[in-house]
XYZ file of N, CA, C and O in Angstrom:
564
model
N -12.558 8.808 -4.142
C -11.118 8.968 -3.442
C -10.593 10.383 -3.600
O -9.454 10.623 -3.237
N -11.346 11.355 -4.201
C -10.811 12.592 -4.450
C -9.416 12.783 -4.978
O -8.644 13.416 -4.535
N -9.188 11.926 -6.055
C -7.932 11.979 -6.686
C -6.862 10.932 -6.159
O -5.785 10.886 -6.549
N -7.377 10.133 -5.150
C -6.294 9.264 -4.514
C -6.152 8.083 -5.595
O -6.861 7.818 -6.563
N -4.988 7.479 -5.492
C -4.528 6.395 -6.458
C -5.057 5.065 -6.177
O -5.642 4.981 -5.099
N -5.076 4.241 -7.143
C -5.764 2.878 -6.935
C -7.294 3.068 -7.057
O -7.803 3.846 -7.682
N -7.865 2.058 -6.525
C -9.284 1.925 -6.588
C -10.124 2.800 -5.518
O -11.226 2.764 -5.448
N -9.326 3.557 -4.613
C -10.032 4.388 -3.716
C -9.378 4.208 -2.381
O -8.376 3.405 -2.264
N -10.010 4.744 -1.378
C -9.428 4.390 0.011
C -10.647 4.545 0.978
O -10.413 4.318 2.205
N -11.943 4.308 0.487
C -13.013 4.188 1.477
C -13.878 3.045 0.961
O -14.209 3.085 -0.194
N -14.144 2.066 1.835
C -15.100 0.992 1.345
C -16.277 0.949 2.401
O -16.358 -0.102 2.967
N -17.086 1.810 2.587
C -18.149 1.619 3.566
C -18.962 0.452 3.228
O -19.441 0.302 2.024
N -19.252 -0.374 4.233
C -20.202 -1.489 4.139
C -19.616 -2.896 3.522
O -20.299 -3.777 3.420
N -18.306 -2.824 3.142
C -17.833 -3.955 2.528
C -17.216 -4.908 3.664
O -16.389 -4.337 4.473
N -17.619 -6.082 3.602
C -16.883 -7.064 4.694
C -15.689 -7.600 4.057
O -14.727 -8.000 4.921
N -15.333 -7.492 2.732
C -14.134 -7.977 2.125
C -13.696 -6.948 1.203
O -14.387 -6.151 0.768
N -12.421 -6.859 1.003
C -11.811 -5.772 0.017
C -12.263 -6.253 -1.367
O -12.153 -7.351 -1.750
N -12.896 -5.429 -2.057
C -13.415 -5.617 -3.441
C -12.292 -5.778 -4.393
O -11.092 -5.401 -4.137
N -12.609 -6.434 -5.542
C -11.600 -6.448 -6.641
C -11.186 -5.045 -6.975
O -11.902 -4.038 -6.890
N -9.906 -4.836 -7.270
C -9.204 -3.527 -7.585
C -7.879 -3.508 -7.134
O -7.141 -4.412 -6.675
N -7.299 -2.362 -7.058
C -5.972 -2.052 -6.664
C -6.068 -1.114 -5.381
O -6.510 -0.036 -5.580
N -5.553 -1.571 -4.328
C -5.798 -0.909 -2.961
C -4.486 -0.607 -2.350
O -3.460 -1.532 -2.305
N -4.320 0.555 -1.773
C -3.216 0.970 -1.057
C -3.435 0.910 0.417
O -4.506 1.049 0.948
N -2.410 0.302 1.133
C -2.466 0.395 2.594
C -1.249 -0.251 3.252
O -0.220 -0.182 2.666
N -1.416 -0.927 4.413
C -0.321 -1.408 5.290
C -0.457 -2.913 5.551
O -1.523 -3.232 6.008
N 0.517 -3.789 5.191
C 0.558 -5.144 5.460
C 0.916 -5.266 6.934
O 2.182 -5.247 7.290
N 0.065 -5.300 7.824
C 0.259 -5.430 9.314
C 0.738 -6.768 9.820
O 1.471 -6.887 10.732
N 0.248 -7.814 9.077
C 0.674 -9.202 9.364
C 0.652 -9.990 8.044
O -0.190 -9.768 7.132
N 1.468 -11.023 8.005
C 1.498 -11.927 6.864
C 1.693 -13.483 7.421
O 2.755 -13.580 7.935
N 0.747 -14.199 7.380
C 0.777 -15.597 7.855
C -0.224 -16.504 7.366
O -1.433 -15.854 7.040
N -0.015 -17.683 7.088
C -0.951 -18.709 6.814
C -1.648 -18.335 5.396
O -2.849 -18.674 5.285
N -1.030 -17.737 4.484
C -1.624 -17.469 3.213
C -2.548 -16.211 3.313
O -3.551 -16.015 2.439
N -2.394 -15.357 4.409
C -3.342 -14.182 4.614
C -2.547 -13.005 4.905
O -1.464 -13.156 5.514
N -3.005 -11.894 4.559
C -2.382 -10.537 4.934
C -3.517 -9.693 5.746
O -4.675 -9.717 5.398
N -2.999 -9.166 6.887
C -3.951 -8.324 7.670
C -3.540 -6.931 6.972
O -2.552 -6.583 7.081
N -4.570 -6.379 6.355
C -4.412 -5.230 5.507
C -5.130 -4.032 5.991
O -6.345 -4.105 6.163
N -4.338 -2.883 6.449
C -4.905 -1.767 6.890
C -5.101 -0.817 5.676
O -4.177 -0.222 5.206
N -6.346 -0.663 5.248
C -6.695 0.235 4.041
C -6.286 1.675 4.387
O -6.588 2.205 5.399
N -5.699 2.379 3.399
C -5.263 3.796 3.541
C -5.401 4.428 2.151
O -5.869 3.875 1.177
N -4.998 5.791 2.139
C -5.231 6.573 0.970
C -3.791 7.061 0.551
O -3.030 7.490 1.343
N -3.655 7.009 -0.807
C -2.244 7.651 -1.258
C -2.480 8.617 -2.437
O -3.173 8.217 -3.458
N -2.006 9.787 -2.177
C -2.136 10.867 -3.239
C -0.864 11.306 -3.712
O 0.185 11.263 -2.988
N -0.776 11.863 -4.977
C 0.434 12.594 -5.376
C -0.081 13.922 -6.036
O -1.215 14.065 -6.371
N 0.895 14.800 -6.360
C 0.718 16.027 -7.162
C -0.333 16.912 -6.373
O -0.381 17.154 -5.047
N -1.040 17.654 -7.155
C -1.985 18.582 -6.679
C -3.025 18.088 -5.565
O -3.286 18.572 -4.658
N -3.435 16.838 -5.970
C -4.407 16.187 -5.093
C -3.806 15.980 -3.700
O -4.446 16.154 -2.638
N -2.526 15.604 -3.654
C -1.851 15.471 -2.350
C -1.799 16.674 -1.621
O -1.945 16.729 -0.366
N -1.434 17.804 -2.326
C -1.297 19.074 -1.650
C -2.861 19.503 -1.095
O -2.952 19.877 0.129
N -3.726 19.375 -1.824
C -5.110 19.693 -1.409
C -5.570 18.992 -0.122
O -6.113 19.681 0.753
N -5.251 17.660 -0.089
C -5.535 16.950 1.100
C -4.680 17.289 2.310
O -5.101 17.490 3.455
N -3.408 17.642 2.073
C -2.522 18.092 3.253
C -2.992 19.327 3.678
O -2.985 19.541 4.986
N -3.459 20.243 2.892
C -3.932 21.639 3.383
C -5.265 21.324 4.121
O -5.329 21.826 5.260
N -6.193 20.405 3.605
C -7.380 20.157 4.318
C -7.168 19.473 5.739
O -7.912 19.789 6.538
N -6.147 18.694 5.806
C -5.783 18.007 6.966
C -4.928 18.932 8.002
O -4.732 18.477 9.165
N -4.636 20.115 7.649
C -3.815 20.907 8.319
C -2.295 20.595 8.528
O -1.612 21.064 9.267
N -1.840 19.810 7.568
C -0.245 19.507 7.521
C 0.519 20.419 6.656
O 1.592 20.502 6.740
N -0.222 21.356 5.863
C 0.292 22.397 5.124
C -0.666 23.571 5.110
O -1.851 23.414 5.161
N -0.052 24.768 4.993
C -1.021 25.996 4.941
C -0.992 26.629 3.616
O -1.882 27.287 3.350
N -0.010 26.147 2.784
C -0.008 26.574 1.408
C 0.633 25.575 0.478
O 1.423 24.778 1.136
N 0.484 25.748 -0.769
C 1.091 24.916 -1.734
C 2.606 24.812 -1.605
O 3.302 23.726 -1.802
N 3.224 25.952 -1.061
C 4.777 25.956 -0.982
C 5.256 25.016 0.141
O 6.383 24.702 0.179
N 4.342 24.682 1.028
C 4.704 23.757 2.168
C 4.353 22.223 1.864
O 4.747 21.408 2.704
N 3.752 21.934 0.772
C 3.139 20.609 0.407
C 4.418 19.680 0.012
O 5.273 20.136 -0.734
N 4.319 18.424 0.433
C 5.171 17.334 -0.087
C 4.504 16.848 -1.437
O 3.312 17.217 -1.707
N 5.240 16.209 -2.334
C 4.635 15.770 -3.548
C 3.895 14.347 -3.458
O 3.357 13.988 -4.462
N 3.693 13.913 -2.201
C 2.855 12.829 -1.962
C 2.286 12.974 -0.455
O 2.826 13.593 0.252
N 1.170 12.175 -0.326
C 0.621 12.162 0.894
C -0.123 10.942 1.105
O -0.848 10.367 0.373
N 0.037 10.376 2.377
C -0.671 9.136 2.836
C -1.529 9.568 4.000
O -0.980 10.206 4.941
N -2.661 9.130 3.879
C -3.683 9.410 4.914
C -4.281 8.015 5.443
O -4.761 7.283 4.627
N -4.232 7.759 6.666
C -4.622 6.525 7.209
C -5.724 6.829 8.232
O -5.381 6.452 9.455
N -6.814 7.212 7.885
C -8.007 7.559 8.836
C -9.103 6.572 8.535
O -10.174 6.918 9.046
N -8.915 5.617 7.723
C -9.953 4.677 7.520
C -9.803 3.609 8.490
O -8.801 2.915 8.708
N -10.858 3.416 9.336
C -10.854 2.449 10.412
C -11.243 1.062 10.008
O -12.018 0.386 10.673
N -10.758 0.708 8.825
C -11.092 -0.631 8.344
C -9.831 -1.496 7.995
O -8.951 -1.037 7.337
N -9.788 -2.630 8.626
C -8.782 -3.618 8.353
C -9.352 -4.897 7.802
O -10.285 -5.304 8.317
N -8.685 -5.400 6.818
C -9.228 -6.708 6.158
C -8.307 -7.774 6.314
O -7.050 -7.586 6.240
N -8.831 -9.056 6.480
C -8.135 -10.255 6.351
C -8.121 -10.661 4.871
O -9.313 -11.099 4.450
N -7.134 -10.611 4.105
C -7.004 -10.956 2.699
C -6.324 -12.097 2.465
O -5.216 -12.325 2.957
N -7.072 -13.065 1.745
C -6.443 -14.284 1.290
C -5.276 -13.983 0.155
O -5.781 -13.129 -0.646
N -4.197 -14.687 0.300
C -3.246 -14.547 -0.937
C -3.460 -15.675 -1.834
O -3.740 -16.830 -1.392
N -3.606 -15.414 -3.119
C -3.757 -16.373 -4.221
C -2.490 -17.267 -4.013
O -1.480 -16.790 -3.937
N -2.695 -18.506 -4.404
C -1.494 -19.469 -4.342
C -0.392 -19.141 -5.193
O 0.790 -19.247 -5.018
N -0.818 -18.405 -6.345
C 0.206 -17.974 -7.448
C 0.538 -16.539 -7.403
O 0.970 -15.857 -8.338
N 0.176 -15.794 -6.134
C 0.333 -14.455 -6.087
C 1.795 -14.069 -6.472
O 2.785 -14.701 -5.992
N 1.955 -12.907 -7.050
C 3.166 -12.333 -7.317
C 3.566 -11.225 -6.327
O 2.651 -10.420 -5.991
N 4.835 -10.978 -6.059
C 5.200 -10.043 -5.011
C 6.635 -9.209 -5.663
O 7.450 -9.851 -6.123
N 6.403 -7.885 -5.419
C 7.521 -7.075 -5.845
C 7.809 -6.304 -4.560
O 7.062 -5.766 -3.823
N 9.140 -6.263 -4.166
C 9.614 -5.619 -3.045
C 10.679 -4.530 -3.466
O 11.358 -4.633 -4.401
N 10.885 -3.596 -2.513
C 11.817 -2.553 -2.745
C 13.040 -3.001 -2.058
O 13.213 -3.008 -0.915
N 14.160 -3.360 -2.804
C 15.293 -3.977 -2.379
C 16.296 -2.789 -1.947
O 16.750 -1.928 -2.676
N 16.493 -2.706 -0.596
C 17.439 -1.765 0.047
C 18.824 -1.910 -0.354
O 19.695 -1.075 -0.332
N 19.205 -3.147 -0.891
C 20.645 -3.408 -1.128
C 21.039 -3.036 -2.395
O 22.095 -2.954 -2.757
N 20.061 -2.847 -3.367
C 20.372 -2.505 -4.694
C 20.800 -1.058 -4.902
O 21.418 -0.776 -5.879
N 20.302 -0.212 -4.103
C 20.482 1.261 -4.283
C 19.419 1.900 -5.092
O 19.462 3.143 -5.284
N 18.666 1.042 -5.961
C 17.632 1.601 -6.655
C 16.090 1.350 -6.122
O 15.632 0.251 -6.204
N 15.609 2.379 -5.474
C 14.365 2.149 -4.762
C 13.227 2.441 -5.631
O 12.015 2.338 -5.228
N 13.459 2.822 -6.880
C 12.475 3.305 -7.831
C 11.894 1.946 -8.581
O 10.902 2.179 -9.265
N 12.612 0.862 -8.622
C 12.206 -0.187 -9.459
C 12.044 -1.549 -8.518
O 13.122 -2.188 -8.287
N 10.835 -1.784 -7.997
C 10.670 -2.894 -7.269
C 11.084 -4.172 -7.886
O 11.036 -4.228 -9.182
N 11.680 -5.199 -7.294
C 12.085 -6.498 -7.848
C 11.151 -7.683 -7.375
O 10.606 -7.648 -6.319
N 10.852 -8.480 -8.411
C 9.875 -9.464 -8.060
C 10.550 -10.643 -7.391
O 11.792 -10.999 -7.660
N 9.933 -11.219 -6.368
C 10.428 -12.343 -5.635
C 9.311 -13.427 -5.371
O 8.031 -13.032 -5.506
N 9.634 -14.627 -5.241
C 8.515 -15.590 -4.983
C 7.680 -15.233 -3.705
O 8.242 -14.778 -2.720
N 6.375 -15.540 -3.652
C 5.570 -15.340 -2.592
C 6.138 -15.885 -1.289
O 6.122 -15.204 -0.256
N 6.688 -17.107 -1.330
C 7.234 -17.747 -0.261
C 8.411 -17.088 0.355
O 8.749 -17.265 1.538
N 8.993 -16.100 -0.420
C 10.214 -15.357 0.084
C 9.886 -14.053 0.770
O 10.807 -13.325 1.054
N 8.626 -13.669 0.572
C 8.112 -12.361 1.194
C 7.415 -12.545 2.481
O 6.599 -13.521 2.489
N 7.597 -11.879 3.427
C 8.436 -10.528 3.472
C 9.904 -10.929 3.541
O 10.181 -12.056 4.098
N 10.886 -10.088 3.137
C 12.282 -10.401 3.168
C 12.950 -9.432 3.996
O 12.685 -8.177 3.912
N 14.128 -9.795 4.630
C 14.824 -8.827 5.476
C 15.564 -7.864 4.508
O 16.082 -6.768 5.029
N 15.602 -8.023 3.210
C 16.362 -7.182 2.278
C 15.407 -6.062 1.812
O 16.053 -5.070 1.106
N 14.213 -5.955 2.326
C 13.320 -4.938 1.832
C 13.720 -3.578 2.533
O 14.144 -3.572 3.598
N 13.491 -2.561 1.891
C 13.552 -1.188 2.283
C 12.860 -0.860 3.571
O 13.273 -0.139 4.367
N 11.747 -1.454 3.652
C 10.742 -1.195 4.786
C 10.668 -2.581 5.525
O 10.828 -3.589 4.994
N 10.319 -2.418 6.890
C 10.094 -3.569 7.581
C 8.723 -4.035 7.333
O 7.737 -3.384 7.612
N 8.546 -5.261 6.962
C 7.313 -5.976 6.621
C 7.351 -7.322 7.382
O 8.305 -7.993 7.386
N 6.154 -7.632 7.862
C 4.956 -6.850 8.039
C 5.163 -5.900 9.201
O 5.889 -6.078 10.076
N 4.291 -4.770 9.207
C 4.177 -3.803 10.175
C 3.134 -2.762 9.968
O 2.719 -2.804 8.864
N 3.051 -1.870 10.924
C 2.135 -0.832 10.646
C 2.626 0.235 9.594
O 1.758 1.118 9.197
N 3.823 0.015 9.202
C 4.437 1.027 8.274
C 4.869 0.265 6.950
O 5.562 0.797 6.255
N 4.429 -0.853 6.813
C 4.694 -1.710 5.544
C 3.799 -1.344 4.401
O 2.570 -1.988 4.140
N 4.157 -0.188 3.660
C 3.227 0.228 2.592
C 3.173 -0.553 1.378
O 4.255 -1.003 0.913
N 2.038 -1.099 1.022
C 1.866 -2.005 -0.202
C 0.630 -1.655 -0.934
O -0.341 -0.951 -0.506
N 0.661 -2.035 -2.252
C -0.618 -2.096 -3.052
C -0.843 -3.496 -3.106
O -0.092 -4.479 -3.560
N -2.152 -3.838 -2.955
C -2.816 -5.086 -3.239
C -3.620 -5.227 -4.418
O -4.412 -4.197 -4.613
N -3.377 -6.149 -5.359
C -4.075 -6.196 -6.446
C -5.137 -7.442 -6.269
O -4.749 -8.597 -6.061
N -6.487 -7.107 -5.904
C -7.390 -7.983 -5.654
C -8.229 -8.472 -6.848
O -8.766 -7.709 -7.689
N -8.355 -9.784 -7.002
C -9.022 -10.424 -8.077
C -9.799 -11.755 -7.393
O -9.053 -12.400 -6.799
N -11.191 -11.813 -7.608
C -11.888 -12.930 -7.171
C -11.655 -13.170 -5.548
O -11.402 -14.252 -5.124
N -11.731 -12.165 -4.893
C -11.552 -12.252 -3.434
C -10.123 -12.673 -2.859
O -10.057 -13.166 -1.739
N -9.122 -12.470 -3.667
C -7.956 -12.850 -3.320
C -6.872 -11.775 -3.769
O -7.104 -11.249 -4.817
N -5.711 -11.669 -2.990
C -4.656 -10.752 -3.516
C -3.794 -11.699 -4.481
O -3.242 -12.662 -4.057
N -3.759 -11.131 -5.738
C -3.000 -11.810 -6.820
C -1.649 -11.161 -6.894
O -0.684 -11.809 -7.608
N -1.456 -10.015 -6.441
C -0.029 -9.245 -6.434
C 0.004 -8.437 -5.202
O -1.072 -7.873 -4.820
N 1.164 -8.265 -4.624
C 1.587 -7.385 -3.581
C 2.755 -6.589 -4.086
O 3.788 -7.238 -4.574
N 2.569 -5.306 -4.136
C 3.728 -4.480 -4.488
C 4.063 -3.467 -3.370
O 3.239 -2.631 -3.049
N 5.303 -3.654 -2.842
C 5.629 -2.639 -1.895
C 5.863 -1.282 -2.338
O 6.226 -1.019 -3.650
N 5.475 -0.285 -1.634
C 5.521 1.099 -2.035
C 6.702 1.778 -1.280
O 6.744 1.757 -0.167
N 7.640 2.359 -2.111
C 8.702 3.147 -1.486
C 8.159 4.384 -0.918
O 7.472 5.193 -1.649
N 8.444 4.725 0.375
C 8.080 5.860 0.913
C 9.283 6.413 1.562
O 9.958 5.908 2.425
N 9.716 7.692 1.131
C 11.074 8.361 1.560
C 10.952 8.660 3.058
O 9.903 8.835 3.631
């Protein structure tokens, strides 16, 4: 993943999302499943390197401190574990740096900083035994 966070961002040949921690977008949530668009999330120097390689910055002075790249043409239908835990970024609390846990049945919530599900609902999926056991929303400024 060239310094990308989580378990990586390229899964060639996988029909299912492997065990690990994966970043992407929760495009749909229904019937105990998430439609998950796999993406890449970088911070720091690695984020700057990729921004320059992608042509979004021409020098380190122009780089943002994070970078999301969504050029992986892979979307997964991910089962949610019945006891999955969910953390969301509460826009009403004023603290977007500390996600709050809510019951799986309450997510997605209209109190979230981001609109979920959608093509812009940034989340981390914690995959164990072919199921998402945790969903953590990612604050994106």
